[in-house]
Short mmCIF file of C-alpha atoms in Angstrom, two decimals:
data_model
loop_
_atom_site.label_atom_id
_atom_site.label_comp_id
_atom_site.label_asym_id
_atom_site.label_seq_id
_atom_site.Cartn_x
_atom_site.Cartn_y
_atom_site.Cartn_z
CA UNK A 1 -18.84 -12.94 -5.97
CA UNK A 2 -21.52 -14.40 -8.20
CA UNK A 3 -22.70 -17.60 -8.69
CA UNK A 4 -21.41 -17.55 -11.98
CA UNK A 5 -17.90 -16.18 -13.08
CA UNK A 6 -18.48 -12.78 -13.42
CA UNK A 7 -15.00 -10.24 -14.45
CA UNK A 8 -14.42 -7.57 -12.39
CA UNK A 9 -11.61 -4.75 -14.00
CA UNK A 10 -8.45 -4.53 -11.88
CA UNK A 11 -6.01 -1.38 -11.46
CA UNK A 12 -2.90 -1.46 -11.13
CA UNK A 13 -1.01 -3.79 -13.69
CA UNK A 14 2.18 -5.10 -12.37
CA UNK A 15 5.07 -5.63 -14.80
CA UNK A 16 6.67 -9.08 -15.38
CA UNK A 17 8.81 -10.05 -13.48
CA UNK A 18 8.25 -14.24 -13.92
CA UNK A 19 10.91 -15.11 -16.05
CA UNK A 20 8.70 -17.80 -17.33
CA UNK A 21 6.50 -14.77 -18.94
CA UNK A 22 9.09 -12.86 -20.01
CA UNK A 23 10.57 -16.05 -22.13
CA UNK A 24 7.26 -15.03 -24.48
CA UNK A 25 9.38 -12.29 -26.32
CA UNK A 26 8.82 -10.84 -29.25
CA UNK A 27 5.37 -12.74 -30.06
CA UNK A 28 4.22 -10.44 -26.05
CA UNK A 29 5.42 -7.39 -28.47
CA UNK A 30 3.52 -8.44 -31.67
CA UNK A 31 0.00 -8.92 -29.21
CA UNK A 32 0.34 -5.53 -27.79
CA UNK A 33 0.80 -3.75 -30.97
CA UNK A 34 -2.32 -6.25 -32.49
CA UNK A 35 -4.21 -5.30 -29.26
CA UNK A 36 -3.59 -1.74 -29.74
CA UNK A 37 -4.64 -1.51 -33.43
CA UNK A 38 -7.94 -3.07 -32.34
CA UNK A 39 -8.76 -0.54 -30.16
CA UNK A 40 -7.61 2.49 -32.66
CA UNK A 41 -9.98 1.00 -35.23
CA UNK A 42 -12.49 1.12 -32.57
CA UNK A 43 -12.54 4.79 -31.19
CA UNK A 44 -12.11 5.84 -34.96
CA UNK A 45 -15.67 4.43 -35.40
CA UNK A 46 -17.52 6.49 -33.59
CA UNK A 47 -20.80 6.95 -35.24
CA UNK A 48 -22.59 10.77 -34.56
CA UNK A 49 -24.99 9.24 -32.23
CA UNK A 50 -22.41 8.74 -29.25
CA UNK A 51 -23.48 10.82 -26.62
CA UNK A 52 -20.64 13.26 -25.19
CA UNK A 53 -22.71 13.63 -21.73
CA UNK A 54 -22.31 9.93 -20.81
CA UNK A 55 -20.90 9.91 -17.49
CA UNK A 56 -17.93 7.39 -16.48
CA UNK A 57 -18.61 6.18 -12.76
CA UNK A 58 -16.18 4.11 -10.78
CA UNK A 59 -16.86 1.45 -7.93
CA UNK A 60 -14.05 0.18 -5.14
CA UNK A 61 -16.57 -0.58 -2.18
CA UNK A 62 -13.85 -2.22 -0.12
CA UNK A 63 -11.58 0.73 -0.24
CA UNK A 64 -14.20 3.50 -0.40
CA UNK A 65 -16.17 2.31 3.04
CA UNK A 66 -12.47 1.92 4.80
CA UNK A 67 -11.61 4.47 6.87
CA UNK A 68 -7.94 3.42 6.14
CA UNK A 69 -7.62 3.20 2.23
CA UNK A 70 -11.18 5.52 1.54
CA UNK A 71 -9.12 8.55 0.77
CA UNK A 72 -6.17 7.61 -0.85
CA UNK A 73 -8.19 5.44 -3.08
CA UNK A 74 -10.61 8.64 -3.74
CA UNK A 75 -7.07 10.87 -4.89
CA UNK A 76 -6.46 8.01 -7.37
CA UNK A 77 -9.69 7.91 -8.78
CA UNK A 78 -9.97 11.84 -9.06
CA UNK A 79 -7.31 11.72 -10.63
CA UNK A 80 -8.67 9.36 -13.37
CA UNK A 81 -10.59 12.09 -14.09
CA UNK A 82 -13.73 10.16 -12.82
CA UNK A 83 -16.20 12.57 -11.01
CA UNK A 84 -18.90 9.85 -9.27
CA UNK A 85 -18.67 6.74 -7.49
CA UNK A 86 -20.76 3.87 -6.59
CA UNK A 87 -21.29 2.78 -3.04
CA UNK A 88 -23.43 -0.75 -1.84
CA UNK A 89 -25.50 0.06 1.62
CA UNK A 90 -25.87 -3.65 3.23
CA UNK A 91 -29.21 -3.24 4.97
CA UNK A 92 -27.87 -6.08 7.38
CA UNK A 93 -24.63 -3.99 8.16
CA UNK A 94 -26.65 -0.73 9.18
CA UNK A 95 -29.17 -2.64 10.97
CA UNK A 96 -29.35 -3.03 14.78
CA UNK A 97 -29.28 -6.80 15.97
CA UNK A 98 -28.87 -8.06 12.34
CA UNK A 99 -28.77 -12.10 13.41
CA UNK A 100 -32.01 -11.91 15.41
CA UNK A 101 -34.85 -13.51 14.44
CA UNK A 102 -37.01 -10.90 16.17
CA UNK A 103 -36.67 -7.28 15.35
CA UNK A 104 -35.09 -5.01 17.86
CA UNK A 105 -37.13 -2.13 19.41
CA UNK A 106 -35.67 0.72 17.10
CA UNK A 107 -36.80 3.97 15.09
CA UNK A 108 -36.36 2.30 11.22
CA UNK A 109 -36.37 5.62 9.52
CA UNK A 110 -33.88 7.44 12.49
CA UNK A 111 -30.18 6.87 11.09
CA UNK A 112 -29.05 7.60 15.36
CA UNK A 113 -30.84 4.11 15.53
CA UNK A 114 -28.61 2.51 13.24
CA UNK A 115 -25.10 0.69 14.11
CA UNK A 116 -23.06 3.79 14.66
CA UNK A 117 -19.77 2.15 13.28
CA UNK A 118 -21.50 2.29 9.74
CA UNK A 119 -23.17 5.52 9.42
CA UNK A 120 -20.05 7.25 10.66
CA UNK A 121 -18.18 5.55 7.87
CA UNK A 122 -20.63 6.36 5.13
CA UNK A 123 -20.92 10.17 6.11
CA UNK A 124 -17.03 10.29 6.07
CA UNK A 125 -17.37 9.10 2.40
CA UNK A 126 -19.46 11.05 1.32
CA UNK A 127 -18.12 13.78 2.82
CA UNK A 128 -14.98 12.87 1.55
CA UNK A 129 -15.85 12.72 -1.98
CA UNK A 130 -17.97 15.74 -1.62
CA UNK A 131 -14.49 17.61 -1.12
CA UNK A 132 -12.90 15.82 -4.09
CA UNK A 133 -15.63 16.84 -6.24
CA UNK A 134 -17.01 13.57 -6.92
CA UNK A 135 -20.88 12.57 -6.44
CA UNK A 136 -21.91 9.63 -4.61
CA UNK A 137 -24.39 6.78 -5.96
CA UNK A 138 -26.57 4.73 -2.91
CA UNK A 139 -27.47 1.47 -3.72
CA UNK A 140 -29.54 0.24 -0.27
CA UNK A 141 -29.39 -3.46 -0.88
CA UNK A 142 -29.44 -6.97 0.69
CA UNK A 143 -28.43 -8.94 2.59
CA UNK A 144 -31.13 -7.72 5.02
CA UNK A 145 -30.96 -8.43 8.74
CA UNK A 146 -32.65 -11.75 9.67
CA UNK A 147 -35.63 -10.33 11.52
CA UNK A 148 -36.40 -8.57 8.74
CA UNK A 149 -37.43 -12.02 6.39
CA UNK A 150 -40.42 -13.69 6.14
CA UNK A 151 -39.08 -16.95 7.40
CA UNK A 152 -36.31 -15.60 9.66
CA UNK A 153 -33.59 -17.61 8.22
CA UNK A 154 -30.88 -16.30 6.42
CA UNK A 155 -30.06 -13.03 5.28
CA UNK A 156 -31.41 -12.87 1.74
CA UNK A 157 -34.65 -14.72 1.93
CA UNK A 158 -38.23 -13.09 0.80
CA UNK A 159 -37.07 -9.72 2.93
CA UNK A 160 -40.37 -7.59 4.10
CA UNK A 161 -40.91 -4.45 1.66
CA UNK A 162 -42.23 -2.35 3.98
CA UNK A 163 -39.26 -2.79 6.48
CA UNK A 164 -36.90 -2.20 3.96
CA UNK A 165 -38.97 1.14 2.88
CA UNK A 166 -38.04 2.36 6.13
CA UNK A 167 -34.21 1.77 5.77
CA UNK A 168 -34.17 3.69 2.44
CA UNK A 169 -36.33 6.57 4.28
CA UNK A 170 -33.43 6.93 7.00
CA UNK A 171 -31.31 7.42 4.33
CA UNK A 172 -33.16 9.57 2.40
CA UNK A 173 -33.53 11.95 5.27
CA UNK A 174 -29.62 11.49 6.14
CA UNK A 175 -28.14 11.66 2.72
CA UNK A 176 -30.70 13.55 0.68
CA UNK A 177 -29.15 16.80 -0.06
CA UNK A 178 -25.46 15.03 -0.97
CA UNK A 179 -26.85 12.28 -2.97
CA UNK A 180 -28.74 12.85 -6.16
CA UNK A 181 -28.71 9.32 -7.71
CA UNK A 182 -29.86 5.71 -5.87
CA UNK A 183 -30.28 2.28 -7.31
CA UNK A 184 -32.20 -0.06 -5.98
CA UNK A 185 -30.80 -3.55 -4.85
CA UNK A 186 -27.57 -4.79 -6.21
CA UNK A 187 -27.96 -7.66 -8.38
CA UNK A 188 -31.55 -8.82 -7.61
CA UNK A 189 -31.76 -11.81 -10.16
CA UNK A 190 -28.20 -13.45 -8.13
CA UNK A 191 -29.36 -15.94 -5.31
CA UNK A 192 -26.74 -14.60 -3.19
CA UNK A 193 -28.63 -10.95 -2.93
CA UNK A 194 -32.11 -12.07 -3.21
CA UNK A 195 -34.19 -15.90 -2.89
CA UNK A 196 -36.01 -17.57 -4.08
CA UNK A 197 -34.95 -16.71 -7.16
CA UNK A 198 -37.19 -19.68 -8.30
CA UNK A 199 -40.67 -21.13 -7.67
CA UNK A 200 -41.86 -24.25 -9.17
CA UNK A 201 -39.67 -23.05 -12.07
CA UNK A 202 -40.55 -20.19 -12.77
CA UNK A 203 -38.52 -16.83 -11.97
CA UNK A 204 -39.92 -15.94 -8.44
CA UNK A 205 -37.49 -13.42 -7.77
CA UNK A 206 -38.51 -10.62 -10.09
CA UNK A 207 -42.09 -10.25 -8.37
CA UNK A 208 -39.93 -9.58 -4.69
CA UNK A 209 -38.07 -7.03 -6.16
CA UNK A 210 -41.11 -5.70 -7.69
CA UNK A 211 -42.33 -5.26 -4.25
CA UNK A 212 -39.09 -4.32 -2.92
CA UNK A 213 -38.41 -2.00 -5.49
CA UNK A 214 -41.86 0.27 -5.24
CA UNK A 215 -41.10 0.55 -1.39
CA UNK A 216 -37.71 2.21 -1.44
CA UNK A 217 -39.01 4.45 -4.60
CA UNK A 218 -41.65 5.98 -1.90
CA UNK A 219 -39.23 6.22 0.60
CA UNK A 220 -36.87 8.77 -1.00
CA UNK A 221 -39.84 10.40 -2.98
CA UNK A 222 -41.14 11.16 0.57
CA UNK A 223 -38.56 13.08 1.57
CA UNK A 224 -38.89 16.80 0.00
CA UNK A 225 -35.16 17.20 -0.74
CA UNK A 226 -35.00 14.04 -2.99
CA UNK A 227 -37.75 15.01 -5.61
CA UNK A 228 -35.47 15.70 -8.50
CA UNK A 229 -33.28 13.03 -7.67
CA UNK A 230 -32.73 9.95 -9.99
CA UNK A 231 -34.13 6.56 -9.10
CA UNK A 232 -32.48 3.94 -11.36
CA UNK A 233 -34.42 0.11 -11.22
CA UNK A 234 -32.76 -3.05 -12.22
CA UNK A 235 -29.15 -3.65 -11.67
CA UNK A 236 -29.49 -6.93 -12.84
CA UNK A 237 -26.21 -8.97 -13.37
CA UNK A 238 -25.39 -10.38 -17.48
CA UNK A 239 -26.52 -13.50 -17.54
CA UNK A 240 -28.59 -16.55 -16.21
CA UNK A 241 -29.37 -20.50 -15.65
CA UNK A 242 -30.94 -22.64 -13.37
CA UNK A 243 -30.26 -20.47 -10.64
CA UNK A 244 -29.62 -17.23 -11.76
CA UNK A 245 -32.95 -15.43 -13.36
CA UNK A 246 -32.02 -14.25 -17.04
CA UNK A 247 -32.01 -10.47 -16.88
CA UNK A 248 -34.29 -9.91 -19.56
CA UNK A 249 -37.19 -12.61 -18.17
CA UNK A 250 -36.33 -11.05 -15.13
CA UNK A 251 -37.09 -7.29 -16.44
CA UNK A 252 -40.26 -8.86 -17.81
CA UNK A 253 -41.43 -10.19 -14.58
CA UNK A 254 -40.87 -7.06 -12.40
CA UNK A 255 -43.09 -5.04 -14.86
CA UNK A 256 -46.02 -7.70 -14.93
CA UNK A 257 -44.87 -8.99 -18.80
CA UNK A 258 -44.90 -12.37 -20.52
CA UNK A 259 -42.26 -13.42 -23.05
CA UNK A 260 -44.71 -11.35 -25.92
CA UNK A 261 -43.85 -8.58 -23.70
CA UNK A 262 -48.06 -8.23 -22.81
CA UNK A 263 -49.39 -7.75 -19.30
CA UNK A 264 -49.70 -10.77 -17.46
CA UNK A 265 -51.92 -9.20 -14.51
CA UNK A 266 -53.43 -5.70 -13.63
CA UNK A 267 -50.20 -3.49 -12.32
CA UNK A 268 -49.32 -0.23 -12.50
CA UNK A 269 -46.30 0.89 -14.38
CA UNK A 270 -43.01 0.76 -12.49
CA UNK A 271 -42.01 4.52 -12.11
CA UNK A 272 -37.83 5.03 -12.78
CA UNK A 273 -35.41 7.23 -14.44
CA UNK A 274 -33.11 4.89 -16.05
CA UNK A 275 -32.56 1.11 -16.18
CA UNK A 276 -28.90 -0.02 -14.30
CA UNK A 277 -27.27 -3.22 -15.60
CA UNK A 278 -24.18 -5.28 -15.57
CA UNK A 279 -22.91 -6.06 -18.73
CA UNK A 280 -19.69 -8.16 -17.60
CA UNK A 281 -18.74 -10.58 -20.46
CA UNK A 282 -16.32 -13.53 -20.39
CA UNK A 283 -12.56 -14.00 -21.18
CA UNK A 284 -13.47 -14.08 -24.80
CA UNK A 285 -13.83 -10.66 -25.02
CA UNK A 286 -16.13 -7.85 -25.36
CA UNK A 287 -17.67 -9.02 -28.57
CA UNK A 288 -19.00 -12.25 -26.96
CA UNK A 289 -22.37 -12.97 -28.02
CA UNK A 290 -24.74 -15.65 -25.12
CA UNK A 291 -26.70 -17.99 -26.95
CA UNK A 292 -29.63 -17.48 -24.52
CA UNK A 293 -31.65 -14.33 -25.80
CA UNK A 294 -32.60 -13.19 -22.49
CA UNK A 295 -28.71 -12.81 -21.74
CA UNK A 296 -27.19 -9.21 -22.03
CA UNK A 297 -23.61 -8.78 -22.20
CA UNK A 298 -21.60 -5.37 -23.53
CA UNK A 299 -21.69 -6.86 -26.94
CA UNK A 300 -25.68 -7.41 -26.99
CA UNK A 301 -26.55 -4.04 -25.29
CA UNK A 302 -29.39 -3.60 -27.84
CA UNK A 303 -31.24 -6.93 -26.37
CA UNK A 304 -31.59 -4.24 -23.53
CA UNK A 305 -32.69 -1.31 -25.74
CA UNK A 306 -35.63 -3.16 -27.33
CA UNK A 307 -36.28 -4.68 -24.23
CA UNK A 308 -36.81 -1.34 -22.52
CA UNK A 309 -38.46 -0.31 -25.71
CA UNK A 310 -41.41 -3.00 -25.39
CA UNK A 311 -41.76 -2.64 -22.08
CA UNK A 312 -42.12 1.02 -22.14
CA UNK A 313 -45.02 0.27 -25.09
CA UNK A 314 -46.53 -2.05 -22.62
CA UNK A 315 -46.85 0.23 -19.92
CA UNK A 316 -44.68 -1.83 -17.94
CA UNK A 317 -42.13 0.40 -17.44
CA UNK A 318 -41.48 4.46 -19.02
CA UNK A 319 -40.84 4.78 -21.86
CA UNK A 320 -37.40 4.70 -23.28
CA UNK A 321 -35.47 4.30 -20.60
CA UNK A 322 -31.59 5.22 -20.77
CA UNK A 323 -29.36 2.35 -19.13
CA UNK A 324 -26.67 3.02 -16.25
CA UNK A 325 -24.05 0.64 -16.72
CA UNK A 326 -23.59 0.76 -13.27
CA UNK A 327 -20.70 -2.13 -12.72
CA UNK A 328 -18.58 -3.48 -15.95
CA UNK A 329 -14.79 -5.12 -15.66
CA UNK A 330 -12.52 -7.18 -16.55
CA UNK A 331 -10.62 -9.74 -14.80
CA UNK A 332 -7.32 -10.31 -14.69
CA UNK A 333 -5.16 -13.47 -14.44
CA UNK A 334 -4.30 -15.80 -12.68
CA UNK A 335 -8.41 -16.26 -12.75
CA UNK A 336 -9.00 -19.44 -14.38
CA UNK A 337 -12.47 -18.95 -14.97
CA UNK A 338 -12.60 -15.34 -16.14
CA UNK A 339 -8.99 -13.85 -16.28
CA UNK A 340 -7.51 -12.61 -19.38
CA UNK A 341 -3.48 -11.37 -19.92
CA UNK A 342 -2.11 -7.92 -18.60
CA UNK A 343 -2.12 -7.12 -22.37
CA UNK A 344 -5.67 -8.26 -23.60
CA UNK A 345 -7.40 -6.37 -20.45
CA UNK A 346 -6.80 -2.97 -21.24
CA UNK A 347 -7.18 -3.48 -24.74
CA UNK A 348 -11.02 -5.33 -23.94
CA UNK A 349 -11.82 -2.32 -21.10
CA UNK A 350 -11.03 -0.05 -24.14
CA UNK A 351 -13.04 -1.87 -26.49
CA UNK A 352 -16.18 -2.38 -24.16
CA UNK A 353 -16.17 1.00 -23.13
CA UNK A 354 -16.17 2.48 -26.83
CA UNK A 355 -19.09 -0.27 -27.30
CA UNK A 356 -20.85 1.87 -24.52
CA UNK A 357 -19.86 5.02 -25.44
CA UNK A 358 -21.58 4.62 -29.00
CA UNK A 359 -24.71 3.21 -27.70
CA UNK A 360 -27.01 6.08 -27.45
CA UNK A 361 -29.04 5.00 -25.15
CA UNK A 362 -26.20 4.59 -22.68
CA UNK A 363 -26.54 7.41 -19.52
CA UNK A 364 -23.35 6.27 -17.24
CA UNK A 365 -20.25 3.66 -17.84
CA UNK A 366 -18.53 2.19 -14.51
CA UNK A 367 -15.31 0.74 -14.04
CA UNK A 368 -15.45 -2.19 -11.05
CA UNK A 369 -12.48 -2.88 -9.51
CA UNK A 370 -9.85 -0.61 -8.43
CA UNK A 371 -8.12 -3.57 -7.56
CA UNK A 372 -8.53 -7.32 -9.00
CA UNK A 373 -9.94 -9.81 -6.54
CA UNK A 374 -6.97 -11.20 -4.61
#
């Protein structure tokens, strides 16, 4: 999913039934009791600064936007106890003629000029969940149809701000009154949601999003229903490299900042309600720490904090934002890269979610998958 290994939390644990994993024995017994006393040690550490109003959010996109599996899966996660989900909005899936390189003759903000097939299975979600008593998160995102970048090629590539304000305004008007929280762009500083993410090395990316970003933020302001409703900037993924912007030097260049967290150029401050982030971390656990500084994982959460801190003192951004963990898992194995045993990932989901839950500063807490990736 990511172009580097990034966990996503799985569901349903099967037992064992490999006889090669049963021949562990007693030593399988002695790690789940181990695991478990973790955890206990954990939630007895609560310091008075948790916040009881953090929200826990929950994201299946495959199931949720399938008109086959949308509302069994929504009866399972009710019954979690989990009151809002996340859902991705693919410009390029709503679009008309998404593979042209010129742009179809359409109304952009009219959601009867979108691809039928796709609206009809968004309002049955929402509808859907609206029954079950759960609220819906939008994130309008890329990949974008190809008429709608600067080079027409591809699907991700330097998309047109203004084009995409008009996708967010059709669903502003559509989805208005029965949504009440959007993020912007899933994953902006991944190449496979937004390029370049370079330019003569340095992060290019940050500045499109910027752009992108301030567009869609109009869009549902503009619409009088959507006034009160929460705007949440970021959604960066954990962690970065040659390809991948860091999500701190990415925050930095979205809100005009050098690495001194000063203003670089003349900008306005970014307006938002909270900052949304990925914290995935690696099969070591919860408590692993990234050498690079401008890497946040679950354990470093307080990179973010002071982050948002000198960037709210900088006028890049407001000031002390809260943070939407908007996507956070763990993966299971077989994954070689990222999965962890049937006993360690509860006992890590556990443990990253306390890690969350004592963080002041954190607004929401999402669990991503319902299922692990085949």
């Amino acid at each position: 999913r990511s172009a580097m290994p990034t966990p996503v939390t799985g569901g349903t644990v099967p037992s064992y039934r490999n006889p090669d994993r049963r021949r562990r024995g007693s030593g399988c017994i002695d790690m789940r009791i181990a695991l478990l006393t973790i955890v206990l040690v954990a939630l007895l550490a609560a310091p008075a600064g948790a916040s009881p109003r953090q929200v826990m959010s929950f994201e299946a996109p495959d199931e949720l936007f399938d008109d086959t599996r949308r509302d069994a899966t929504l009866d399972e996660i009710r019954a979690f106890g989990v009151t809002q989900v996340r859902q991705l909005v693919y410009w390029q899936t709503f679009a008309p003629g998404p593979n042209r390189k010129r742009k179809p003759r359409f109304d952009a903000t009219d959601a009867e000029d979108y691809r039928a097939a796709a609206i009809g299975r968004l309002d049955r979600l929402i509808a859907a969940a609206q029954q079950r008593g759960i609220r819906v998160m939008l994130t309008p995102t890329g990949p974008v149809p190809r008429w709608a970048t600067k080079s027409k090629k591809g699907n991700v590539n330097r998309p047109n701000a203004r084009q995409f304000g008009q996708f967010v305004t059709m669903l502003a008007r559509r989805y208005g009154d029965q949504v009440s929280v959007w993020s912007v762009w899933n994953e902006p500083n991944q190449p496979q949601f937004l390029m370049p993410q370079y330019r003569k090395g340095r992060p290019y990316s940050p500045r499109l999003y910027r752009n992108l970003y301030r567009s869609a933020h109009r869009a549902i302001r503009s619409v009088r229903s959507n006034r009160r409703d929460k705007i949440l900037v970021g959604e960066t993924s954990p962690r970065g490299n040659e390809n991948v912007v860091h999500p701190l030097a990415f925050l930095r260049g979205m809100a005009c900042l050098n690495r001194k967290y000063e203003k670089t150029r003349s900008c306005s401050r970014l307006p938002a309600d909270g900052y949304a982030h990925h914290a995935y971390t690696t099969r070591i656990g919860p408590r692993f720490v990234p050498d690079d500084r401008d890497d946040v994982t679950i354990a470093v959460l307080d990179r973010l904090v002071e982050a948002l801190d000198r960037a709210g003192r900088a006028r890049g951004l407001p000031r002390r934002l809260r943070i939407y963990l908007t996507e956070f898992g763990i993966q299971s194995e077989p994954d070689r890269i990222s999965g962890v045993s049937f006993e360690r990932q509860p006992a890590y989901y556990a443990i990253a979610e306390h890690m969350a839950y004592v963080n002041p500063r954190v607004a929401l807490f999402s669990q991503y998958l319902m299922r692990d990736d085949a």
